[in-house]
Amino acid sequence: MSSPTQDVPSPALLRLADRLRRLIGAAKVITDPGQLRTYECDGLTAFRVRPGVVVLAEHRDDVVATVRMCAEQNVPFVARGSGTGLSGGAVPVADGVLIVLSRLRRIVSVDPDNARIVAEPGVINLWVTQQAAPHRQAYAPDPSSQQVCSIGGNVAENSGGAHCLKYGFTVNHVMGAEVVLADGAVVHLGGSAPEHPGFDLLGAFVGSEGTLGVVTQVTVRLIQVPEAVQTMLVGFRSVEDAAGTVSDIIAAGILPAAIEMMDALAIEAAEAAVACGYPDGAVAVLVIELDGPSIEVDENFRQVHALAGARNAFEIRIARDGDERALMWRGRKSAFAAVGRISPAYYVQDGVIPRTRLPEVLAEIDRLAAVAGLRVANVFHAGDGNLHPLILFDDTVDGAVHTAERLGFEILDACLAVGGSITGEHGVGLEKKAKMADQFSADDLAAMQLLRCAFDPAGIANPGKLMPTPRLCGERPGVRVGAPDPALGEVF
Amino acid sequence: MSSPTQDVPSPALLRLADRLRRLIGAAKVITDPGQLRTYECDGLTAFRVRPGVVVLAEHRDDVVATVRMCAEQNVPFVARGSGTGLSGGAVPVADGVLIVLSRLRRIVSVDPDNARIVAEPGVINLWVTQQAAPHRQAYAPDPSSQQVCSIGGNVAENSGGAHCLKYGFTVNHVMGAEVVLADGAVVHLGGSAPEHPGFDLLGAFVGSEGTLGVVTQVTVRLIQVPEAVQTMLVGFRSVEDAAGTVSDIIAAGILPAAIEMMDALAIEAAEAAVACGYPDGAVAVLVIELDGPSIEVDENFRQVHALAGARNAFEIRIARDGDERALMWRGRKSAFAAVGRISPAYYVQDGVIPRTRLPEVLAEIDRLAAVAGLRVANVFHAGDGNLHPLILFDDTVDGAVHTAERLGFEILDACLAVGGSITGEHGVGLEKKAKMADQFSADDLAAMQLLRCAFDPAGIANPGKLMPTPRLCGERPGVRVGAPDPALGEVF
């Protein structure tokens, strides 16, 4: 985490801003240092960089003109949606242009018959579902930030959410995208049909964190709103029992819309913040939501109830109406902010583990936290094995932020040790690029770098994010596999 | 469609074969012209090319050694699984190496707790489900060729199947892959966890038809075997009613495991071949399969029954047991081969349209067929809008094969005209690469070519497939967007 001091934008950058003003309109181009400060960080506020120039794009052509100019002048650019990302993916470059997409917020078309909506990248996630609602359809990926985060940001980060257990991530719902590549070319990836020939560049683009280009239009698929939804809150006296119940439910062939888990400290925080009335004395709670035809939901509910009982659940509470359901979710969805009630500061991590390894990894997190002398509240998408440890610290204590950051990285190491991943849905961004080399081999990273360099050989699209200290794109590695093979050496 | 005459392998290629024999063992390297003929085509038998050398790989290292040698000598290579592909994706290169992966057929691991199987690429699709069956799990993608097609081929083509309506395509089930790139580097894409950071190269690799490298190990996810399965056969007197029923079912929020449709000529062929006892006088039949918890299946079944009735279905037959279900499926699954009973030869096409456009596209296919003077039997995954027109022709008539091919392409044009795609699950291969330019703009294709060139700058991995007359990888286009912008021209 760092907060570098900022220089005044270079004269070259100011000239570029002047040219852009003439091209796309003066009101869309910001260089005033005070105004620029608004954009110096995203949701990971520990990283701050004041951008050289901000462009408030209103049309695709504004993006094209800006990117083309950046390409011509070899100036880096960063795209930004709502700025709610948690890995620093939208942190600007001091000597570059920040392209803000919030004003690109038109719903281009709604096609309920084919269950598609076409939207601009600044459209807020929740608006898509609101547009679809009259047709009893919905946009499935629902990050906790869905009221403020943008579809474009969701595409960049391949966002998840509580209901991704059943419905999948953003990549499973984006069918097509119009994209401005790093040289200003406008290309269309995918489309409205479920399958497309050729390379699945759309799949590679979703989750590329702004390093392959800027999305200017997105076609998403909609799901039918299920006939019935049932939500239950289950209290356990041990983490093992809660985790075991999760595995049992999945093993029984039941795929809930969501299975969320919170540990004792997370429950304490949520109670302090929103008085959600979670079971007294619970060491862990599960929020389980089933959806589908009502007859299926009822039957699955009966089974889930039995499975939780068999794992010593001491309280099973069923939401009788929308208000009770909302209260159950309020505890879960407010958990991040709620830890502010029990700690001066906190740091959210995001790791993934095989679901079956939950108890042992939680025990390891406890151990690591004790060694670091910090508390960790755990809130997670248990069905996916996607952990969100909230590391509590006192930011008035010298060095505490670094201790918290170090503990976060140790937790990621524990995830990797059981075959997991360093991020589930928050992305790599600035924050975790150094950890990429712990998850991937040098050859794996070199393969990723091939893609990056193909689309952005000059490295101007969101540089310094995602990839750890990338090799320059000019360097083409030769045969990159292991040591030379003596036998092969002989024959050639 | 062409059958070029074959030259004897060049001396350079024979020297390469000798070197390979010393390196990986003589028994794995074939250069005998008679033996080579076995490999001259895949399921699209109209395209035949005798390979220069065939390597029967038994281990990953055989693949690595072969690809490295090809890279060193700038010799093209083509990977082949079971050779059941229908677009010529595994047609060899005359002056190149064909790497046969059928002997790489180990199941590496079975992990029912995390619902994963790791398999080598030569493993047959159905074997995966057989391995999973004792755990009441299954591998969802089920091409009609599932008893013979390989997992590696499925990855190359992003194969589908009747049940992909509910469960998705191969790309939705492959979690990780070990891949040998065109320079011989071994990289690991994805992994066992549901989400991975970095570029989703795995997504781009699945469906890349062998042009990005060779897969040597695949991690797939398993689904739980549903508690209940119900299959029904519904007869209609009009295509419009059958297609309307499909739309009504989806609009009602029901997601069947499969909705297959056959038209009158396809029904006639299936009856002639397997006496499947489809309803007399049906102009169209639907085979609808529902799966899930039995209580849900029963309820959905009731609704589907009512929806079909409301669209004038004149016969609704429900499979009472496994035998009756198998008979219903036999008609559908044998349809391709069955048209051999009513025509000397046939040609299978594969296109995709929005589901709502089914009736008009089927009418257009009728019209085009009448103009061409040929008959077309239609069999398709109706829920997905994935058409398989079977174009019947007499191959003893001069030029008939070309008329059939032309008609197939006109049908694809009709699919594109309503916003569809030139292939749903059979791939582009040799057959349809010329059509890629009809579906994608020059800029879209250039973006795909960037990926190809990044991974295979020399163009030795399955050359001449997928991409239409690709530009050479050395040529780097500049700004590829439209015409120069005069305003931009002025400021720089």
PDB file of N, CA, C and O in Angstrom, chain B residues 431-473:
ATOM      1  N   GLU B 431     -14.012 -26.508 -43.218  1.00  0.00           N
ATOM      2  CA  GLU B 431     -15.255 -26.395 -43.965  1.00  0.00           C
ATOM      3  C   GLU B 431     -15.765 -24.962 -44.075  1.00  0.00           C
ATOM      4  O   GLU B 431     -16.204 -24.541 -45.132  1.00  0.00           O
ATOM      5  N   LYS B 432     -15.769 -24.240 -42.944  1.00  0.00           N
ATOM      6  CA  LYS B 432     -16.493 -22.974 -42.938  1.00  0.00           C
ATOM      7  C   LYS B 432     -15.602 -21.758 -42.761  1.00  0.00           C
ATOM      8  O   LYS B 432     -16.106 -20.674 -42.451  1.00  0.00           O
ATOM      9  N   LYS B 433     -14.297 -21.948 -42.928  1.00  0.00           N
ATOM     10  CA  LYS B 433     -13.459 -20.785 -42.641  1.00  0.00           C
ATOM     11  C   LYS B 433     -13.771 -19.615 -43.570  1.00  0.00           C
ATOM     12  O   LYS B 433     -13.674 -18.462 -43.159  1.00  0.00           O
ATOM     13  N   ALA B 434     -14.223 -19.932 -44.785  1.00  0.00           N
ATOM     14  CA  ALA B 434     -14.563 -18.849 -45.709  1.00  0.00           C
ATOM     15  C   ALA B 434     -15.785 -18.070 -45.229  1.00  0.00           C
ATOM     16  O   ALA B 434     -15.983 -16.919 -45.611  1.00  0.00           O
ATOM     17  N   LYS B 435     -16.613 -18.718 -44.392  1.00  0.00           N
ATOM     18  CA  LYS B 435     -17.823 -18.036 -43.903  1.00  0.00           C
ATOM     19  C   LYS B 435     -17.537 -17.114 -42.715  1.00  0.00           C
ATOM     20  O   LYS B 435     -18.404 -16.340 -42.316  1.00  0.00           O
ATOM     21  N   MET B 436     -16.362 -17.241 -42.120  1.00  0.00           N
ATOM     22  CA  MET B 436     -16.063 -16.426 -40.939  1.00  0.00           C
ATOM     23  C   MET B 436     -16.189 -14.934 -41.263  1.00  0.00           C
ATOM     24  O   MET B 436     -16.650 -14.147 -40.441  1.00  0.00           O
ATOM     25  N   ALA B 437     -15.780 -14.568 -42.479  1.00  0.00           N
ATOM     26  CA  ALA B 437     -15.829 -13.147 -42.858  1.00  0.00           C
ATOM     27  C   ALA B 437     -17.262 -12.658 -43.028  1.00  0.00           C
ATOM     28  O   ALA B 437     -17.507 -11.453 -43.063  1.00  0.00           O
ATOM     29  N   ASP B 438     -18.214 -13.588 -43.154  1.00  0.00           N
ATOM     30  CA  ASP B 438     -19.616 -13.174 -43.234  1.00  0.00           C
ATOM     31  C   ASP B 438     -20.203 -12.911 -41.848  1.00  0.00           C
ATOM     32  O   ASP B 438     -21.162 -12.176 -41.695  1.00  0.00           O
ATOM     33  N   GLN B 439     -19.618 -13.572 -40.845  1.00  0.00           N
ATOM     34  CA  GLN B 439     -20.141 -13.362 -39.491  1.00  0.00           C
ATOM     35  C   GLN B 439     -19.404 -12.254 -38.755  1.00  0.00           C
ATOM     36  O   GLN B 439     -19.993 -11.564 -37.918  1.00  0.00           O
ATOM     37  N   PHE B 440     -18.124 -12.102 -39.056  1.00  0.00           N
ATOM     38  CA  PHE B 440     -17.310 -11.144 -38.311  1.00  0.00           C
ATOM     39  C   PHE B 440     -16.773 -10.067 -39.246  1.00  0.00           C
ATOM     40  O   PHE B 440     -16.475 -10.342 -40.410  1.00  0.00           O
ATOM     41  N   SER B 441     -16.592  -8.877 -38.717  1.00  0.00           N
ATOM     42  CA  SER B 441     -15.979  -7.804 -39.496  1.00  0.00           C
ATOM     43  C   SER B 441     -14.480  -8.075 -39.620  1.00  0.00           C
ATOM     44  O   SER B 441     -13.908  -8.889 -38.895  1.00  0.00           O
ATOM     45  N   ALA B 442     -13.847  -7.356 -40.541  1.00  0.00           N
ATOM     46  CA  ALA B 442     -12.399  -7.504 -40.718  1.00  0.00           C
ATOM     47  C   ALA B 442     -11.673  -7.171 -39.410  1.00  0.00           C
ATOM     48  O   ALA B 442     -10.687  -7.823 -39.052  1.00  0.00           O
ATOM     49  N   ASP B 443     -12.177  -6.178 -38.689  1.00  0.00           N
ATOM     50  CA  ASP B 443     -11.535  -5.812 -37.416  1.00  0.00           C
ATOM     51  C   ASP B 443     -11.694  -6.910 -36.372  1.00  0.00           C
ATOM     52  O   ASP B 443     -10.779  -7.186 -35.604  1.00  0.00           O
ATOM     53  N   ASP B 444     -12.893  -7.521 -36.338  1.00  0.00           N
ATOM     54  CA  ASP B 444     -13.116  -8.611 -35.375  1.00  0.00           C
ATOM     55  C   ASP B 444     -12.155  -9.761 -35.672  1.00  0.00           C
ATOM     56  O   ASP B 444     -11.561 -10.347 -34.765  1.00  0.00           O
ATOM     57  N   LEU B 445     -12.007 -10.092 -36.953  1.00  0.00           N
ATOM     58  CA  LEU B 445     -11.115 -11.184 -37.334  1.00  0.00           C
ATOM     59  C   LEU B 445      -9.656 -10.816 -37.052  1.00  0.00           C
ATOM     60  O   LEU B 445      -8.869 -11.666 -36.630  1.00  0.00           O
ATOM     61  N   ALA B 446      -9.321  -9.558 -37.260  1.00  0.00           N
ATOM     62  CA  ALA B 446      -7.949  -9.131 -36.963  1.00  0.00           C
ATOM     63  C   ALA B 446      -7.654  -9.288 -35.478  1.00  0.00           C
ATOM     64  O   ALA B 446      -6.539  -9.663 -35.084  1.00  0.00           O
ATOM     65  N   ALA B 447      -8.655  -9.025 -34.641  1.00  0.00           N
ATOM     66  CA  ALA B 447      -8.456  -9.189 -33.190  1.00  0.00           C
ATOM     67  C   ALA B 447      -8.211 -10.658 -32.860  1.00  0.00           C
ATOM     68  O   ALA B 447      -7.338 -10.991 -32.055  1.00  0.00           O
ATOM     69  N   MET B 448      -8.973 -11.549 -33.507  1.00  0.00           N
ATOM     70  CA  MET B 448      -8.739 -12.985 -33.283  1.00  0.00           C
ATOM     71  C   MET B 448      -7.333 -13.372 -33.749  1.00  0.00           C
ATOM     72  O   MET B 448      -6.632 -14.149 -33.104  1.00  0.00           O
ATOM     73  N   GLN B 449      -6.954 -12.802 -34.885  1.00  0.00           N
ATOM     74  CA  GLN B 449      -5.656 -13.137 -35.440  1.00  0.00           C
ATOM     75  C   GLN B 449      -4.521 -12.679 -34.517  1.00  0.00           C
ATOM     76  O   GLN B 449      -3.464 -13.322 -34.459  1.00  0.00           O
ATOM     77  N   LEU B 450      -4.747 -11.611 -33.766  1.00  0.00           N
ATOM     78  CA  LEU B 450      -3.743 -11.171 -32.792  1.00  0.00           C
ATOM     79  C   LEU B 450      -3.457 -12.292 -31.793  1.00  0.00           C
ATOM     80  O   LEU B 450      -2.307 -12.549 -31.429  1.00  0.00           O
ATOM     81  N   LEU B 451      -4.531 -12.939 -31.342  1.00  0.00           N
ATOM     82  CA  LEU B 451      -4.358 -14.027 -30.369  1.00  0.00           C
ATOM     83  C   LEU B 451      -3.599 -15.182 -31.012  1.00  0.00           C
ATOM     84  O   LEU B 451      -2.628 -15.703 -30.451  1.00  0.00           O
ATOM     85  N   ARG B 452      -4.041 -15.582 -32.187  1.00  0.00           N
ATOM     86  CA  ARG B 452      -3.392 -16.682 -32.875  1.00  0.00           C
ATOM     87  C   ARG B 452      -1.899 -16.416 -33.047  1.00  0.00           C
ATOM     88  O   ARG B 452      -1.058 -17.267 -32.747  1.00  0.00           O
ATOM     89  N   CYS B 453      -1.582 -15.223 -33.510  1.00  0.00           N
ATOM     90  CA  CYS B 453      -0.179 -14.900 -33.797  1.00  0.00           C
ATOM     91  C   CYS B 453       0.654 -14.815 -32.526  1.00  0.00           C
ATOM     92  O   CYS B 453       1.850 -15.103 -32.542  1.00  0.00           O
ATOM     93  N   ALA B 454       0.013 -14.427 -31.426  1.00  0.00           N
ATOM     94  CA  ALA B 454       0.758 -14.353 -30.167  1.00  0.00           C
ATOM     95  C   ALA B 454       1.198 -15.746 -29.735  1.00  0.00           C
ATOM     96  O   ALA B 454       2.298 -15.936 -29.211  1.00  0.00           O
ATOM     97  N   PHE B 455       0.347 -16.722 -29.956  1.00  0.00           N
ATOM     98  CA  PHE B 455       0.646 -18.074 -29.484  1.00  0.00           C
ATOM     99  C   PHE B 455       1.364 -18.910 -30.530  1.00  0.00           C
ATOM    100  O   PHE B 455       1.992 -19.902 -30.191  1.00  0.00           O
ATOM    101  N   ASP B 456       1.237 -18.526 -31.777  1.00  0.00           N
ATOM    102  CA  ASP B 456       1.807 -19.360 -32.833  1.00  0.00           C
ATOM    103  C   ASP B 456       2.236 -18.458 -33.989  1.00  0.00           C
ATOM    104  O   ASP B 456       1.633 -18.479 -35.054  1.00  0.00           O
ATOM    105  N   PRO B 457       3.281 -17.661 -33.749  1.00  0.00           N
ATOM    106  CA  PRO B 457       3.652 -16.664 -34.766  1.00  0.00           C
ATOM    107  C   PRO B 457       4.020 -17.298 -36.103  1.00  0.00           C
ATOM    108  O   PRO B 457       3.802 -16.695 -37.146  1.00  0.00           O
ATOM    109  N   ALA B 458       4.556 -18.517 -36.065  1.00  0.00           N
ATOM    110  CA  ALA B 458       4.947 -19.160 -37.321  1.00  0.00           C
ATOM    111  C   ALA B 458       3.763 -19.835 -38.009  1.00  0.00           C
ATOM    112  O   ALA B 458       3.867 -20.288 -39.148  1.00  0.00           O
ATOM    113  N   GLY B 459       2.635 -19.924 -37.317  1.00  0.00           N
ATOM    114  CA  GLY B 459       1.448 -20.514 -37.935  1.00  0.00           C
ATOM    115  C   GLY B 459       1.587 -22.001 -38.213  1.00  0.00           C
ATOM    116  O   GLY B 459       1.132 -22.496 -39.240  1.00  0.00           O
ATOM    117  N   ILE B 460       2.198 -22.741 -37.259  1.00  0.00           N
ATOM    118  CA  ILE B 460       2.392 -24.178 -37.496  1.00  0.00           C
ATOM    119  C   ILE B 460       1.346 -25.046 -36.800  1.00  0.00           C
ATOM    120  O   ILE B 460       1.263 -26.237 -37.066  1.00  0.00           O
ATOM    121  N   ALA B 461       0.546 -24.473 -35.904  1.00  0.00           N
ATOM    122  CA  ALA B 461      -0.460 -25.263 -35.183  1.00  0.00           C
ATOM    123  C   ALA B 461      -1.752 -25.303 -36.001  1.00  0.00           C
ATOM    124  O   ALA B 461      -2.445 -24.292 -36.123  1.00  0.00           O
ATOM    125  N   ASN B 462      -2.053 -26.438 -36.559  1.00  0.00           N
ATOM    126  CA  ASN B 462      -3.265 -26.647 -37.363  1.00  0.00           C
ATOM    127  C   ASN B 462      -3.513 -25.526 -38.363  1.00  0.00           C
ATOM    128  O   ASN B 462      -4.588 -24.915 -38.371  1.00  0.00           O
ATOM    129  N   PRO B 463      -2.545 -25.287 -39.231  1.00  0.00           N
ATOM    130  CA  PRO B 463      -2.694 -24.166 -40.170  1.00  0.00           C
ATOM    131  C   PRO B 463      -3.829 -24.406 -41.160  1.00  0.00           C
ATOM    132  O   PRO B 463      -4.178 -25.533 -41.467  1.00  0.00           O
ATOM    133  N   GLY B 464      -4.404 -23.321 -41.637  1.00  0.00           N
ATOM    134  CA  GLY B 464      -5.429 -23.404 -42.671  1.00  0.00           C
ATOM    135  C   GLY B 464      -6.798 -23.774 -42.153  1.00  0.00           C
ATOM    136  O   GLY B 464      -7.709 -24.026 -42.922  1.00  0.00           O
ATOM    137  N   LYS B 465      -6.957 -23.803 -40.819  1.00  0.00           N
ATOM    138  CA  LYS B 465      -8.265 -24.069 -40.224  1.00  0.00           C
ATOM    139  C   LYS B 465      -8.766 -22.788 -39.541  1.00  0.00           C
ATOM    140  O   LYS B 465      -7.971 -21.927 -39.203  1.00  0.00           O
ATOM    141  N   LEU B 466     -10.033 -22.734 -39.322  1.00  0.00           N
ATOM    142  CA  LEU B 466     -10.681 -21.731 -38.483  1.00  0.00           C
ATOM    143  C   LEU B 466     -10.674 -20.319 -39.060  1.00  0.00           C
ATOM    144  O   LEU B 466     -11.712 -19.728 -39.268  1.00  0.00           O
ATOM    145  N   MET B 467      -9.472 -19.772 -39.305  1.00  0.00           N
ATOM    146  CA  MET B 467      -9.391 -18.385 -39.748  1.00  0.00           C
ATOM    147  C   MET B 467      -9.384 -18.325 -41.280  1.00  0.00           C
ATOM    148  O   MET B 467      -8.705 -19.101 -41.941  1.00  0.00           O
ATOM    149  N   PRO B 468     -10.132 -17.362 -41.855  1.00  0.00           N
ATOM    150  CA  PRO B 468     -10.131 -17.218 -43.305  1.00  0.00           C
ATOM    151  C   PRO B 468      -8.855 -16.520 -43.740  1.00  0.00           C
ATOM    152  O   PRO B 468      -8.511 -15.476 -43.202  1.00  0.00           O
ATOM    153  N   THR B 469      -8.169 -17.095 -44.679  1.00  0.00           N
ATOM    154  CA  THR B 469      -6.956 -16.504 -45.273  1.00  0.00           C
ATOM    155  C   THR B 469      -6.314 -15.485 -44.346  1.00  0.00           C
ATOM    156  O   THR B 469      -6.382 -14.289 -44.589  1.00  0.00           O
ATOM    157  N   PRO B 470      -5.724 -15.970 -43.275  1.00  0.00           N
ATOM    158  CA  PRO B 470      -5.218 -15.029 -42.272  1.00  0.00           C
ATOM    159  C   PRO B 470      -4.088 -14.175 -42.815  1.00  0.00           C
ATOM    160  O   PRO B 470      -3.319 -14.628 -43.654  1.00  0.00           O
ATOM    161  N   ARG B 471      -4.016 -12.993 -42.312  1.00  0.00           N
ATOM    162  CA  ARG B 471      -2.872 -12.152 -42.662  1.00  0.00           C
ATOM    163  C   ARG B 471      -1.652 -12.774 -41.990  1.00  0.00           C
ATOM    164  O   ARG B 471      -1.766 -13.466 -40.972  1.00  0.00           O
ATOM    165  N   LEU B 472      -0.474 -12.564 -42.568  1.00  0.00           N
ATOM    166  CA  LEU B 472       0.728 -13.134 -41.964  1.00  0.00           C
ATOM    167  C   LEU B 472       0.960 -12.510 -40.597  1.00  0.00           C
ATOM    168  O   LEU B 472       0.645 -11.340 -40.380  1.00  0.00           O
ATOM    169  N   CYS B 473       1.513 -13.317 -39.678  1.00  0.00           N
ATOM    170  CA  CYS B 473       1.645 -12.818 -38.318  1.00  0.00           C
ATOM    171  C   CYS B 473       2.652 -11.684 -38.227  1.00  0.00           C
ATOM    172  O   CYS B 473       2.612 -10.905 -37.294  1.00  0.00           O
TER     173      CYS B 473
END
